[in-house]
Amino acid sequence: MVIDIIKAKIDVVEEIGLVVTLQKSGKSFKGLCPFHNERTPSFHVFAESQTWHCFGCNEGGDVFTFVQKQQGLEFRDALLYLAEKAGVLVEDHSSRNPEEEREITAVKDRLRKVNEDALLWFHQMLLRSREAAEARAYVQSRGISSDSVITFGLGYAPDRWDSLCSYLLGQGYTERELINGGLARDRTSGESEGQEKSSGVYDYFRGRLIFPIRDMRGRVIGFGGRALGDGQPKYLNSPQTLLFEKNSVLYALDMAKDAIKLANQVVIVEGYVDAVIAHQYGTKQTVACIGSAITAKHIQQLKKLTKQVTLALDPDAAGATATEHGIQEALKSFDHTIVPVPLAAASGWRKRNEPRGMIRLEEQVDAEINVLQLPAGEDPDEVIRRDFSLWAYAVSHPLPLVDYYFVAKTAGLNLREPNGKSEVARRLLPVIGMISDRVKRDAYIRKLATMITIDERSLHEELQRVLRGQRAEEAGFLGSAPRRGHGGVPQSSSFPSSEGRGKEGGLDRSRNNRLQWEDYLIGLLLQNPGLSPYVCGIINDGDFAGTDTRELYHILNSVYQRGSSSSNQSFEQLVPPALLATVARAQQCVESRPPRDGAGQVRDAVQCATRLKRTHLLQLNTELKYLVREAEEAGDVVSMQQLQHQLLEIHRQLRTIDSATHLQG
Ligand SMILES: [Zn+2]
């Protein structure tokens, strides 16, 4: 396989040595990490395993990962770069052609321009046209000032079939451009009865107040339209276009970004009006999510600005679910340490029929996710207008995640009745059990004890019982004991012996096992992309030992996160030809095993992921121990302390993963 040939020809120490000044220390090499700022080296390259790892910023991988990260290359390009160096020929049918690139840029520029022209037209309509009277009245009724109308560029789409279209066609745009820009629909695609026969397209937005949506750089990429009167749907957003990717854009982020940095906080609300009003009254660190859920892509962007994420979603029942979902997305995306977060069902902790083992190890480091508490039944914009000080206080005193669970999970229970008390304990103890920090955990036990006036000690005992009970119930996880009834965990021994993947030594065998787990996981994901969310909270690309499986995982994940709505490029198109053999191998790995139902797939995928994470952590543990010993021998006290500290961190993560493993079923 071409990747193996390249890796055999290129030495990772040599390659990294071109960029980082490496100093030999024992069997490894160390240097200053090129990916984060540091004064003492925590970047290590291991010649034996041909891997590198920075114990400061936790980046690591093989020579491919290094080249990709250091040069900012896609895998495909890193492959071409390294292949050329190694003198290996790689076939690449799909290398991008510069002419095509230029063409796409030109199309995008044109789409930006048509959106910009549409914005001006919508805006003028709202300001001046007689038919916008109702829209202006609505704006006023929601308390939006004329300053805000101007700054946010609000507009109005008349309730007619072809007003914007005929204007833009008159400006020289083609019908195709209007459709591609998300401003018009093709008349043949339905919904067009009753319109005048003036052209082949009709307006996408009709009878709506228009909120222009901009990218981070302030360029208009799409629109959100709120129905005036009882038009349906109430909110209509631009369709997916070359510019507008619904699940990655945050409304008002362009205007909020400076304030977010300044306040070191971002407040996420649900509605456009909420965001506009929040800005109008001075809380400019506010953005709105477009669509119903916060996705990892949203968080990716915010991460660059702040690690303080405050969710201010609707306080009603539906909103509470959205909030929980938002929390999980938020947690998932702020990485490095792992924190187990249950996949809580909307009502109660877990639905009866939900497959067990649905606890994801969320990644959360310096992120602080909290939830804004607002009076029930009031939207943020109403609260702001009624009593700004209430809002301002809520924004500066949001509820930490666990405290939020304390409130959300106890709503509607009578805490004075014995039944209510035990129900509260039943719902909250599992949450408390998942806090890895002991001091914090004790504090929450105390809080719960006070809440239901029960002796703290008995709660501690109950907590132990809860944890033990789950442990007993879930014994057999990760292949120690056979599972009742159905096939259960893929035992490493049950894999067919691998071919062509290295020698059969002790080390090689464990590496082979690991690679087989990776194949199996990739195979499962290929078979059922819906498994992705169960897995991506547990592992990230870096946990893969195989270069090929790592890249496939990366592609699968990005395709899944982009969603089916944006069918720009399918998985098949994204896979470099060099990886097709791996795809086949992974599929075969799944096919050679007994078929699984949905819950079984989830279980296997979670188990694979957990095992991969654990193996990776154990590998880091071994490397670290070795480095500690080395520093000890060299009498390097500073390094020793640093490494010990990192060792503790790895241990903490291992404990977290183990305790979550016990919570899984
Ligand atoms: Zn680093």
PDB file of C-alpha atoms and ligand atoms in Angstrom, residues 33 36 54 57, ligand 1:
ATOM      1  CA  CYS A  33       6.505  22.599  19.644  1.00  0.00           C
ATOM      2  CA  HIS A  36       1.927  26.169  20.377  1.00  0.00           C
ATOM      3  CA  CYS A  54       3.329  17.290  22.060  1.00  0.00           C
ATOM      4  CA  CYS A  57      -0.929  21.032  23.336  1.00  0.00           C
TER       5      CYS A  57
HETATM    6 ZN    ZN B   1       2.422  21.736  21.301  1.00  0.00          ZN
END
